[in-house]
Amino acid sequence: MAERSTAAVDVADNSGDEPLAAKADEATTDGTAEAQDTTGTKPQDTDGERIGSEATLPTPDLHSGHKLARRYRLEECVTRLDGFSSWRAVDEKLRRAVGVHLLPADHPRARSVLAAARSSALLGDPRFVQVLDAVEEDDLVYVVHEWLPDATELTSLLASGPMDAHDAYQLVSQVSQAMAAAHREGLAHLRLTPGAVLRSSTGQYRIRGLAVNAALRGISADSPQRADTEAIGALLYAALTQRWPYESDAYGLTGLPKGVGLIAPAQVRAGVHRGLSELAMRALANDGATASRQEQPCTTPDELAKAVAAMPRIRPPEPVFTPPPEYQRTTYQQGSYGRPQTRPVATQPTIAVPPAPLQSRTGKALKWAVSALLIAALGLGSWQLAETLLDHSKGSGPEDSTQTNPENNDNKPRPPAKPLRIDGAKEFMPSGSGIQPDEVPNSVDGDASTAWVTPRYVGYANFGNYSNRRDGSGIVVDLGSVQDVAGIEAKMYRSGQKAEVLAADPSASAPSSLSDFPQRLTELGTVGSDLKETFSKPVRTRYVLIHLTELPSDGTGGYRGGISEISVLS
């Protein structure tokens, strides 16, 4: 594999291309300017491009159904440009969808693509769409990467309108932190467009095409960190205004009016968050000309991430509750219920009253006897109650009276716990690779008959003792916002799993490693078919991790486990 440091600047053979965000409206070699999709809805792997005839180099003559390495079956071609093509494919070995980039082995950029893909695969950061394979065989070079069926492109999200301040804050925070981590490892993107940013169903942003997208198109930059920072600023600008921050239209977004130059988002659209508007200008600053007067421009993703962290945290908007409709008096059987009777009421027949019982001499005697017995019983009961109270008062001191005073009793019964709404769930992937991510919704669907189940591991209970599974696996539950968590209930797929429950800090955003879950809610231990725990004090968190470290035997020499249903209680 190529060294990571070479992929940052040597991802392309062509040189002289200007930074992407500064010249996003100009086509390089991919025909982007001629292939804008104004609808905002594109296949997942197009990166803002369409299949077209603008290719200048011959692309491999392949078709749907073709197999690579007897494993990857090509399904649909989503991009065909400049001698390479991109496909949606199926990994028949693992039975999951994947993406594949293809180009001839003698393509002038084939070596750069392989080097970029292998360097990107070494990063292993779950905030990026992972490269799964990079191979040269049969006169072809192909790169296999993850395919996220539940993710939505930023292009499609912006087609419906600008984002609110909280969503835009999450976008720039997560993307800048991810790119800062990539640049620390010597990797640049250089093709960070709205089509390269995906938002999963849990609200986590993921970046695809790290180093690879630029290598495929022959894009390079003298200052890769500055180019990626400016690209993040353009994404934030578009999220706040639904406008592209340059004069030309791009990625389904309208550009700024010609001749006005780069103006702040707050001047483009009313109601834009002032702090985010200034942050976008600091990231988009060219030689400091448009930077904020008070703050210096951000020239690296790390500087931008620190500027975002220094801002006051932007909370999500309060949910809007629709008032109930005005009460309408309903009637029963065409108005006969709830309304006064208007028709004449028939006179009820007079019923003869029978004579009062026990009016004879015998009856009167019986009444006196019963009355006497009741008076005696009441007297006896009163005497016993008084004796009990006296005995109790003799044995009680001042301390006892304090303890029995209901006003001083701290052990008041708690209200019954109720399940919190779960906004989403994802597989815990500390190594960056998943096990069964497609089955995660089964663990929070309210149906205990469905489950997220691990594959069968042989030899070792700790996930086969694989190095990429040294931190185990599990399910991360997203409550949508910070909540008071008072308990957890989880139905396990099989008894005998070693598990624990952890929680992220209230300020955490998209936690992905064990260090991101510092709050221990339960001790690590072997659990049965149910994992139930009520906490003595509620815990403030948004993300709860049901962490599995060892799996039970399946009776055939292998080990397998999973989670059937999760409930988080308040």
Coordinates of C-alpha atoms in Angstrom, one line a residue:
M1 CA 0.0 0.0 0.0
A2 CA 1.1 3.5 -0.7
E3 CA 2.2 5.8 2.1
R4 CA -0.5 8.1 3.4
S5 CA 1.6 11.2 3.0
T6 CA 1.8 10.7 -0.8
A7 CA -1.9 10.6 -1.2
A8 CA -2.4 14.2 0.0
V9 CA -0.8 15.9 -2.9
D10 CA 0.0 13.1 -5.4
V11 CA -3.5 12.0 -5.9
A12 CA -3.5 13.1 -9.5
D13 CA -1.2 13.2 -12.4
N14 CA -2.6 16.4 -13.7
S15 CA -1.4 19.6 -12.0
G16 CA -2.5 23.2 -12.3
D17 CA -6.2 22.7 -11.3
E18 CA -7.4 25.5 -9.0
P19 CA -9.0 24.7 -5.7
L20 CA -12.4 23.2 -6.1
A21 CA -14.5 25.6 -4.0
A22 CA -12.9 28.7 -5.7
K23 CA -13.6 27.3 -9.2
A24 CA -16.5 25.0 -8.6
D25 CA -18.4 26.5 -11.5
E26 CA -15.7 25.5 -14.0
A27 CA -15.5 22.0 -15.5
T28 CA -12.1 20.3 -15.1
T29 CA -12.2 17.0 -16.9
D30 CA -15.5 15.7 -15.7
G31 CA -18.0 17.9 -17.5
T32 CA -19.6 19.0 -14.2
A33 CA -20.7 22.4 -15.6
E34 CA -22.6 20.7 -18.4
A35 CA -24.2 18.0 -16.2
Q36 CA -25.8 19.9 -13.3
D37 CA -29.0 18.2 -12.0
T38 CA -31.5 20.9 -11.1
T39 CA -33.8 18.5 -9.4
G40 CA -31.3 17.8 -6.6
T41 CA -32.1 14.0 -6.8
K42 CA -29.3 11.9 -8.2
P43 CA -28.0 8.4 -7.7
Q44 CA -25.9 8.0 -4.6
D45 CA -22.5 7.7 -6.4
T46 CA -22.8 10.4 -9.1
D47 CA -21.2 13.2 -7.1
G48 CA -23.2 15.8 -9.0
E49 CA -22.6 14.2 -12.4
R50 CA -24.6 12.2 -14.9
I51 CA -23.8 9.4 -17.3
G52 CA -23.1 11.2 -20.5
S53 CA -21.0 11.4 -23.7
E54 CA -18.6 13.9 -22.4
A55 CA -15.9 11.4 -21.6
T56 CA -12.7 12.1 -23.4
L57 CA -11.0 8.7 -22.7
P58 CA -12.5 5.2 -23.5
T59 CA -14.2 3.6 -20.6
P60 CA -14.2 -0.2 -19.9
D61 CA -16.9 -1.9 -21.9
L62 CA -18.8 -3.6 -19.1
H63 CA -22.4 -4.3 -18.5
S64 CA -24.8 -5.1 -15.7
G65 CA -24.3 -8.6 -14.4
H66 CA -20.5 -8.6 -14.9
K67 CA -18.6 -10.0 -11.9
L68 CA -15.3 -8.8 -10.6
A69 CA -13.2 -11.3 -8.6
R70 CA -16.1 -13.7 -8.8
R71 CA -17.7 -11.6 -6.0
Y72 CA -18.8 -8.1 -7.0
R73 CA -21.7 -8.2 -9.4
L74 CA -22.3 -4.9 -11.3
E75 CA -25.9 -3.7 -11.1
E76 CA -26.2 -0.1 -12.3
C77 CA -23.8 2.4 -13.9
V78 CA -24.2 5.8 -12.2
T79 CA -21.2 7.7 -13.6
R80 CA -19.3 7.4 -16.8
L81 CA -16.7 10.2 -17.3
D82 CA -13.2 10.7 -18.6
G83 CA -12.2 7.0 -18.9
F84 CA -13.7 5.8 -15.7
S85 CA -17.1 4.6 -14.6
S86 CA -18.8 4.2 -11.2
W87 CA -21.3 1.4 -10.4
R88 CA -23.7 0.3 -7.8
A89 CA -22.9 -3.4 -7.3
V90 CA -23.6 -6.3 -5.0
D91 CA -21.0 -8.1 -2.9
E92 CA -22.3 -11.7 -3.3
K93 CA -20.1 -13.0 -0.6
L94 CA -21.4 -10.7 2.2
R95 CA -24.7 -10.1 0.5
R96 CA -24.6 -6.3 0.7
A97 CA -24.6 -3.4 -1.7
V98 CA -21.3 -1.7 -2.5
G99 CA -20.0 1.0 -4.9
V100 CA -17.3 0.3 -7.5
H101 CA -15.1 2.7 -9.4
L102 CA -13.6 1.1 -12.6
L103 CA -10.9 2.3 -15.1
P104 CA -8.5 0.6 -17.4
A105 CA -5.1 -0.4 -16.0
D106 CA -3.4 1.6 -18.6
H107 CA -5.3 4.8 -17.8
P108 CA -2.9 7.7 -17.0
R109 CA -4.4 8.1 -13.6
A110 CA -4.7 4.4 -12.6
R111 CA -1.6 4.4 -10.4
S112 CA -2.8 7.5 -8.6
V113 CA -6.3 6.1 -8.0
L114 CA -4.8 2.9 -6.5
A115 CA -2.5 4.9 -4.2
A116 CA -5.2 7.2 -3.1
A117 CA -7.7 4.3 -2.4
R118 CA -5.2 2.3 -0.4
S119 CA -4.1 5.3 1.6
S120 CA -7.8 6.2 2.3
A121 CA -8.5 2.6 3.4
L122 CA -5.7 2.9 6.0
L123 CA -7.4 5.8 7.7
G124 CA -10.3 3.7 9.0
D125 CA -12.3 6.7 10.3
P126 CA -16.1 5.9 10.4
R127 CA -16.9 9.5 9.5
F128 CA -15.8 8.6 5.9
V129 CA -17.3 6.2 3.5
Q130 CA -14.8 3.3 3.8
V131 CA -12.8 1.9 0.9
L132 CA -13.2 -1.9 1.1
D133 CA -10.9 -3.0 -1.7
A134 CA -8.5 -1.6 -4.3
V135 CA -7.4 -4.2 -6.9
E136 CA -5.7 -4.4 -10.3
E137 CA -6.5 -7.5 -12.3
D138 CA -7.5 -8.5 -15.9
D139 CA -6.3 -5.1 -17.3
L140 CA -8.7 -3.3 -14.9
V141 CA -8.3 -1.2 -11.8
Y142 CA -11.3 -1.1 -9.5
V143 CA -12.0 0.5 -6.1
V144 CA -14.8 -1.0 -3.9
H145 CA -16.4 1.2 -1.2
E146 CA -19.3 1.2 1.1
W147 CA -22.8 1.9 -0.2
L148 CA -25.2 3.6 2.3
P149 CA -28.8 2.9 1.4
D150 CA -30.2 5.0 4.2
A151 CA -28.1 8.1 3.6
T152 CA -29.2 11.2 1.7
E153 CA -26.9 13.5 -0.3
L154 CA -26.5 17.1 0.9
T155 CA -27.6 18.1 -2.7
S156 CA -31.0 16.5 -2.1
L157 CA -31.3 18.0 1.4
L158 CA -30.7 21.5 0.1
A159 CA -33.2 21.0 -2.8
S160 CA -36.0 21.4 -0.3
G161 CA -34.7 24.6 1.2
P162 CA -32.0 26.0 3.5
M163 CA -31.1 24.3 6.8
D164 CA -32.0 25.7 10.2
A165 CA -29.2 26.9 12.4
H166 CA -28.8 23.7 14.3
D167 CA -28.6 21.5 11.3
A168 CA -26.1 23.8 9.6
Y169 CA -24.0 23.8 12.9
Q170 CA -24.0 20.0 12.9
L171 CA -22.9 19.9 9.3
V172 CA -19.9 22.3 9.6
S173 CA -18.9 20.8 13.0
Q174 CA -18.9 17.2 11.9
V175 CA -17.3 17.8 8.4
S176 CA -14.6 20.1 9.7
Q177 CA -13.6 17.7 12.5
A178 CA -13.5 14.7 10.0
M179 CA -11.4 16.6 7.5
A180 CA -9.0 17.8 10.3
A181 CA -8.5 14.2 11.3
A182 CA -7.8 13.2 7.6
H183 CA -5.3 16.0 7.1
R184 CA -3.4 15.0 10.3
E185 CA -2.8 11.7 8.5
G186 CA -1.7 13.4 5.3
L187 CA -5.0 12.9 3.3
A188 CA -6.9 15.6 1.4
H189 CA -10.2 15.4 -0.4
L190 CA -10.1 18.2 -3.0
R191 CA -13.5 17.3 -4.3
L192 CA -15.7 18.2 -1.3
T193 CA -19.0 19.0 -3.0
P194 CA -22.6 18.7 -1.8
G195 CA -22.7 15.4 -3.6
A196 CA -19.8 14.1 -1.5
V197 CA -21.5 14.7 1.9
L198 CA -24.2 12.3 3.0
R199 CA -26.4 12.4 6.1
S200 CA -27.5 9.1 7.6
S201 CA -30.9 8.4 9.2
T202 CA -29.3 9.0 12.6
G203 CA -28.2 12.5 11.7
Q204 CA -24.5 11.7 11.3
Y205 CA -22.7 13.2 8.3
R206 CA -20.3 11.0 6.3
I207 CA -17.9 12.0 3.6
R208 CA -17.2 9.8 0.5
G209 CA -14.5 9.9 -2.0
L210 CA -11.6 11.0 0.3
A211 CA -8.6 11.4 -2.0
V212 CA -10.2 8.9 -4.5
N213 CA -12.6 11.3 -6.2
A214 CA -9.9 13.8 -6.8
A215 CA -7.5 11.1 -8.2
L216 CA -10.2 9.9 -10.6
R217 CA -10.6 13.4 -12.0
G218 CA -7.0 14.4 -11.9
I219 CA -7.5 17.3 -9.4
S220 CA -4.6 18.6 -7.4
A221 CA -3.9 21.7 -5.3
D222 CA -0.8 23.6 -4.1
S223 CA -2.5 24.1 -0.7
P224 CA -4.8 21.1 -0.1
Q225 CA -5.7 22.2 3.4
R226 CA -6.8 25.6 2.2
A227 CA -8.8 24.1 -0.7
D228 CA -10.7 21.7 1.6
T229 CA -11.3 24.5 4.2
E230 CA -12.8 26.7 1.5
A231 CA -14.9 23.8 0.3
I232 CA -16.4 23.3 3.8
G233 CA -17.1 27.1 3.9
A234 CA -19.0 26.7 0.6
L235 CA -21.0 23.9 2.0
L236 CA -21.9 25.9 5.1
Y237 CA -22.8 28.9 2.9
A238 CA -25.1 26.7 0.8
A239 CA -26.7 25.2 3.9
L240 CA -27.5 28.7 5.3
T241 CA -28.8 30.3 2.1
Q242 CA -29.6 27.6 -0.5
R243 CA -27.2 29.6 -2.8
W244 CA -23.8 28.7 -4.2
P245 CA -21.3 31.3 -3.0
Y246 CA -20.0 32.1 -6.5
E247 CA -21.5 33.7 -9.5
S248 CA -22.2 30.5 -11.5
D249 CA -24.9 28.0 -10.7
A250 CA -23.6 24.6 -9.4
Y251 CA -24.9 21.4 -7.9
G252 CA -28.5 22.4 -8.4
L253 CA -28.0 25.7 -6.5
T254 CA -28.3 29.2 -7.9
G255 CA -25.2 31.3 -7.7
L256 CA -24.8 34.8 -6.4
P257 CA -25.8 37.9 -8.5
K258 CA -23.1 38.8 -10.9
G259 CA -20.9 41.8 -10.0
V260 CA -21.7 41.9 -6.2
G261 CA -18.8 39.7 -5.2
L262 CA -18.8 37.4 -2.1
I263 CA -21.4 38.7 0.4
A264 CA -22.2 37.3 3.8
P265 CA -25.0 34.8 4.1
A266 CA -26.8 37.2 6.4
Q267 CA -27.0 39.6 3.5
V268 CA -28.4 37.0 1.2
R269 CA -31.2 35.6 3.4
A270 CA -33.0 37.1 6.4
G271 CA -32.8 35.3 9.7
V272 CA -29.5 33.6 9.1
H273 CA -27.6 32.8 12.3
R274 CA -25.0 35.6 12.7
G275 CA -22.2 33.5 14.1
L276 CA -22.5 30.8 11.4
S277 CA -22.7 33.6 8.7
E278 CA -19.4 35.0 10.0
L279 CA -17.9 31.5 10.2
A280 CA -18.7 30.8 6.5
M281 CA -17.0 34.0 5.5
R282 CA -13.9 33.2 7.5
A283 CA -13.6 29.8 5.7
L284 CA -14.3 31.3 2.3
A285 CA -11.8 34.2 2.8
N286 CA -9.5 34.7 -0.2
D287 CA -6.2 36.1 1.1
G288 CA -8.1 37.6 4.0
A289 CA -10.0 40.1 1.8
T290 CA -13.5 38.9 2.9
A291 CA -12.6 37.7 6.4
S292 CA -14.5 39.0 9.4
R293 CA -13.1 42.3 10.8
Q294 CA -12.8 40.9 14.2
E295 CA -11.5 37.3 13.4
Q296 CA -8.8 35.9 11.3
P297 CA -9.6 33.7 8.3
C298 CA -9.6 29.9 8.8
T299 CA -7.0 28.4 6.5
T300 CA -7.1 24.7 7.6
P301 CA -9.9 22.3 8.6
D302 CA -8.4 22.1 12.1
E303 CA -8.6 25.9 12.6
L304 CA -12.2 25.8 11.3
A305 CA -13.1 23.0 13.7
K306 CA -11.7 24.9 16.6
A307 CA -13.6 28.0 15.6
V308 CA -16.8 26.0 15.5
A309 CA -16.1 24.5 18.9
A310 CA -15.5 28.0 20.3
M311 CA -19.0 29.1 19.3
P312 CA -21.9 28.9 21.7
R313 CA -23.7 25.6 21.1
I314 CA -26.8 26.0 18.9
R315 CA -29.6 23.9 20.3
P316 CA -32.2 22.2 18.1
P317 CA -35.5 24.2 17.6
E318 CA -38.3 23.5 20.0
P319 CA -40.9 21.1 18.6
V320 CA -44.0 22.8 17.4
F321 CA -47.2 21.4 18.9
T322 CA -50.4 21.8 17.0
P323 CA -53.2 22.9 19.3
P324 CA -56.1 20.4 19.5
P325 CA -59.2 21.3 17.6
E326 CA -62.0 23.1 19.4
Y327 CA -64.3 20.8 21.3
Q328 CA -67.3 19.9 19.3
R329 CA -70.3 18.6 21.2
T330 CA -71.2 15.3 19.7
T331 CA -74.6 13.6 20.0
Y332 CA -75.6 10.0 20.0
Q333 CA -78.2 8.6 17.7
Q334 CA -79.2 11.7 15.9
G335 CA -79.2 14.1 18.8
S336 CA -80.9 12.2 21.5
Y337 CA -77.8 12.2 23.8
G338 CA -76.7 15.3 25.6
R339 CA -79.6 17.5 24.6
P340 CA -82.8 18.3 26.5
Q341 CA -85.8 16.4 25.5
T342 CA -88.1 18.5 23.3
R343 CA -90.8 16.0 22.6
P344 CA -93.6 15.4 25.2
V345 CA -92.7 12.8 27.8
A346 CA -95.2 10.1 28.5
T347 CA -96.6 9.9 32.0
Q348 CA -95.0 7.1 34.0
P349 CA -97.4 4.7 35.5
T350 CA -97.8 4.8 39.3
I351 CA -96.3 1.8 41.1
A352 CA -97.7 0.7 44.4
V353 CA -95.2 0.9 47.2
P354 CA -95.0 -2.3 49.3
P355 CA -95.3 -2.0 53.1
A356 CA -92.1 -1.4 55.0
P357 CA -90.4 -4.7 56.1
L358 CA -89.9 -5.7 59.8
Q359 CA -92.9 -3.7 61.0
S360 CA -94.2 -6.7 63.1
R361 CA -93.2 -7.3 66.8
T362 CA -90.7 -9.9 65.8
G363 CA -89.1 -7.6 63.3
K364 CA -88.7 -4.8 65.9
A365 CA -87.0 -7.2 68.3
L366 CA -84.6 -8.3 65.6
K367 CA -83.7 -4.8 64.8
W368 CA -82.8 -4.0 68.4
A369 CA -80.7 -7.1 68.6
V370 CA -78.7 -6.2 65.5
S371 CA -78.2 -2.7 66.7
A372 CA -76.8 -3.9 70.0
L373 CA -74.3 -6.2 68.3
L374 CA -73.1 -3.3 66.1
I375 CA -72.6 -1.0 69.1
A376 CA -70.6 -3.7 70.9
A377 CA -68.4 -4.4 67.9
L378 CA -67.7 -0.7 67.4
G379 CA -66.7 -0.3 71.1
L380 CA -64.4 -3.3 71.0
G381 CA -62.7 -2.1 67.8
S382 CA -62.2 1.4 69.3
W383 CA -60.6 0.0 72.4
Q384 CA -58.2 -2.2 70.5
L385 CA -57.2 0.8 68.2
A386 CA -56.6 3.0 71.2
E387 CA -54.4 0.4 72.9
T388 CA -52.3 0.0 69.7
L389 CA -51.7 3.7 69.4
L390 CA -50.7 4.0 73.0
D391 CA -48.2 1.2 72.7
H392 CA -46.7 2.7 69.6
S393 CA -46.4 6.2 71.2
K394 CA -44.6 4.6 74.2
G395 CA -41.9 3.1 72.0
S396 CA -41.4 6.1 69.8
G397 CA -38.8 8.9 70.7
P398 CA -38.2 12.2 69.0
E399 CA -36.0 10.4 66.4
D400 CA -38.8 8.0 65.5
S401 CA -41.3 10.8 65.0
T402 CA -38.9 12.5 62.6
Q403 CA -38.5 9.3 60.6
T404 CA -42.2 8.6 60.3
N405 CA -43.1 12.2 59.4
P406 CA -44.3 11.9 55.8
E407 CA -43.1 15.4 55.1
N408 CA -39.5 14.4 55.9
N409 CA -39.6 11.0 54.0
D410 CA -37.2 11.0 51.1
N411 CA -38.1 7.5 50.0
K412 CA -41.2 8.6 48.1
P413 CA -42.4 6.2 45.5
R414 CA -41.1 7.0 42.0
P415 CA -43.5 7.4 39.1
P416 CA -43.4 4.4 36.8
A417 CA -40.6 4.6 34.1
K418 CA -41.7 5.2 30.6
P419 CA -39.8 4.5 27.4
L420 CA -38.2 7.5 25.6
R421 CA -38.7 8.0 21.9
I422 CA -35.7 6.6 19.9
D423 CA -34.7 8.9 17.0
G424 CA -32.4 6.3 15.4
A425 CA -29.8 3.6 16.0
K426 CA -26.6 2.6 14.4
E427 CA -24.0 -0.2 14.8
F428 CA -21.1 0.5 17.1
M429 CA -18.1 0.4 14.7
P430 CA -14.9 1.5 16.6
S431 CA -12.7 0.0 13.9
G432 CA -14.7 1.7 11.1
S433 CA -16.1 -1.5 9.6
G434 CA -19.5 -2.9 10.4
I435 CA -20.8 -6.4 11.0
Q436 CA -24.5 -6.3 10.1
P437 CA -25.5 -2.6 9.8
D438 CA -28.5 -3.4 7.6
E439 CA -30.1 -5.3 10.5
V440 CA -29.7 -2.4 13.1
P441 CA -33.3 -1.1 12.7
N442 CA -34.5 -4.6 13.9
S443 CA -33.3 -3.7 17.4
V444 CA -35.5 -0.6 17.8
D445 CA -38.6 -1.5 15.8
G446 CA -40.8 -2.5 18.7
D447 CA -40.9 -6.2 17.6
A448 CA -38.9 -8.6 19.7
S449 CA -39.2 -11.3 17.0
T450 CA -36.7 -9.4 14.8
A451 CA -33.1 -8.8 15.9
W452 CA -29.7 -7.5 15.0
V453 CA -27.6 -10.7 14.9
T454 CA -23.8 -11.1 14.5
P455 CA -22.2 -13.5 12.1
R456 CA -20.9 -16.8 13.5
Y457 CA -17.4 -16.6 14.8
V458 CA -15.2 -19.7 15.3
G459 CA -12.6 -20.4 17.9
Y460 CA -13.0 -17.3 20.2
A461 CA -15.9 -15.8 22.0
N462 CA -14.5 -12.2 21.6
F463 CA -15.7 -11.9 18.0
G464 CA -13.2 -14.4 16.7
N465 CA -10.3 -12.6 18.3
Y466 CA -10.0 -10.4 15.2
S467 CA -7.9 -7.2 15.7
N468 CA -10.5 -5.0 14.2
R469 CA -13.0 -6.3 16.8
R470 CA -10.9 -5.8 19.9
D471 CA -13.4 -3.2 21.2
G472 CA -16.3 -5.5 20.5
S473 CA -19.5 -4.3 18.9
G474 CA -23.1 -3.3 19.8
I475 CA -25.8 -0.8 19.1
V476 CA -25.7 3.0 19.7
V477 CA -29.2 4.4 20.3
D478 CA -29.8 8.1 19.4
L479 CA -32.5 9.8 21.5
G480 CA -32.6 12.8 19.1
S481 CA -31.7 15.3 21.9
V482 CA -30.2 15.2 25.4
Q483 CA -32.6 13.4 27.8
D484 CA -32.7 12.3 31.4
V485 CA -32.2 8.5 31.2
A486 CA -33.4 6.6 34.3
G487 CA -33.1 3.0 33.0
I488 CA -32.5 0.6 30.2
E489 CA -34.3 -2.6 29.0
A490 CA -32.9 -4.8 26.3
K491 CA -34.0 -8.2 25.1
M492 CA -30.9 -10.1 24.0
Y493 CA -30.8 -12.5 21.0
R494 CA -29.3 -15.2 23.1
S495 CA -28.4 -15.6 26.8
G496 CA -24.7 -15.6 27.9
Q497 CA -23.5 -12.5 26.2
K498 CA -21.0 -10.3 28.1
A499 CA -22.4 -6.8 27.9
E500 CA -22.4 -3.4 29.5
V501 CA -24.4 -0.1 29.0
L502 CA -22.5 3.1 28.4
A503 CA -23.5 6.7 27.7
A504 CA -21.9 9.6 25.9
D505 CA -21.4 13.1 27.4
P506 CA -24.3 15.5 26.9
S507 CA -22.1 17.6 24.6
A508 CA -21.1 14.6 22.4
S509 CA -21.9 14.7 18.7
A510 CA -21.8 11.5 16.6
P511 CA -19.7 9.4 19.1
S512 CA -17.8 6.5 17.4
S513 CA -15.3 5.1 19.8
L514 CA -15.3 3.7 23.4
S515 CA -13.6 6.9 24.7
D516 CA -16.7 8.8 23.5
F517 CA -18.9 6.9 26.0
P518 CA -17.3 7.9 29.4
Q519 CA -20.5 7.4 31.5
R520 CA -20.9 3.8 32.7
L521 CA -24.5 2.9 33.4
T522 CA -24.0 -0.9 34.1
E523 CA -21.1 -3.0 35.0
L524 CA -19.6 -5.3 32.4
G525 CA -20.8 -8.8 32.9
T526 CA -22.6 -11.9 31.5
V527 CA -26.4 -11.2 31.0
G528 CA -29.3 -13.4 30.4
S529 CA -32.1 -13.1 27.9
D530 CA -33.0 -9.7 29.3
L531 CA -30.8 -6.8 30.3
K532 CA -32.7 -4.6 32.8
E533 CA -31.3 -1.8 34.9
T534 CA -32.9 1.2 36.8
F535 CA -30.4 3.9 37.8
S536 CA -30.4 5.5 41.2
K537 CA -29.9 8.9 39.6
P538 CA -31.0 9.9 36.0
V539 CA -28.1 10.3 33.5
R540 CA -28.1 13.2 31.1
T541 CA -27.2 12.0 27.6
R542 CA -28.3 11.7 24.0
Y543 CA -26.4 8.6 22.9
V544 CA -26.6 5.2 24.8
L545 CA -24.4 2.3 23.8
I546 CA -25.3 -1.4 24.5
H547 CA -21.8 -2.7 24.2
L548 CA -21.0 -6.4 23.6
T549 CA -17.5 -7.8 24.2
E550 CA -18.1 -11.6 24.2
L551 CA -20.6 -13.8 22.5
P552 CA -22.2 -17.1 23.7
S553 CA -21.6 -20.5 22.1
D554 CA -24.1 -21.5 19.5
G555 CA -23.7 -25.2 20.4
T556 CA -21.8 -26.1 17.2
G557 CA -18.4 -24.8 18.1
G558 CA -19.1 -21.3 17.1
Y559 CA -20.1 -18.1 18.8
R560 CA -22.9 -15.8 17.9
G561 CA -25.0 -13.1 19.6
G562 CA -27.2 -10.1 19.0
I563 CA -29.8 -7.7 20.4
S564 CA -33.6 -8.1 19.7
E565 CA -35.1 -5.0 21.2
I566 CA -33.9 -1.9 23.1
S567 CA -35.9 0.5 25.3
V568 CA -34.5 3.5 27.0
L569 CA -36.5 4.7 30.0
S570 CA -37.0 8.1 31.6

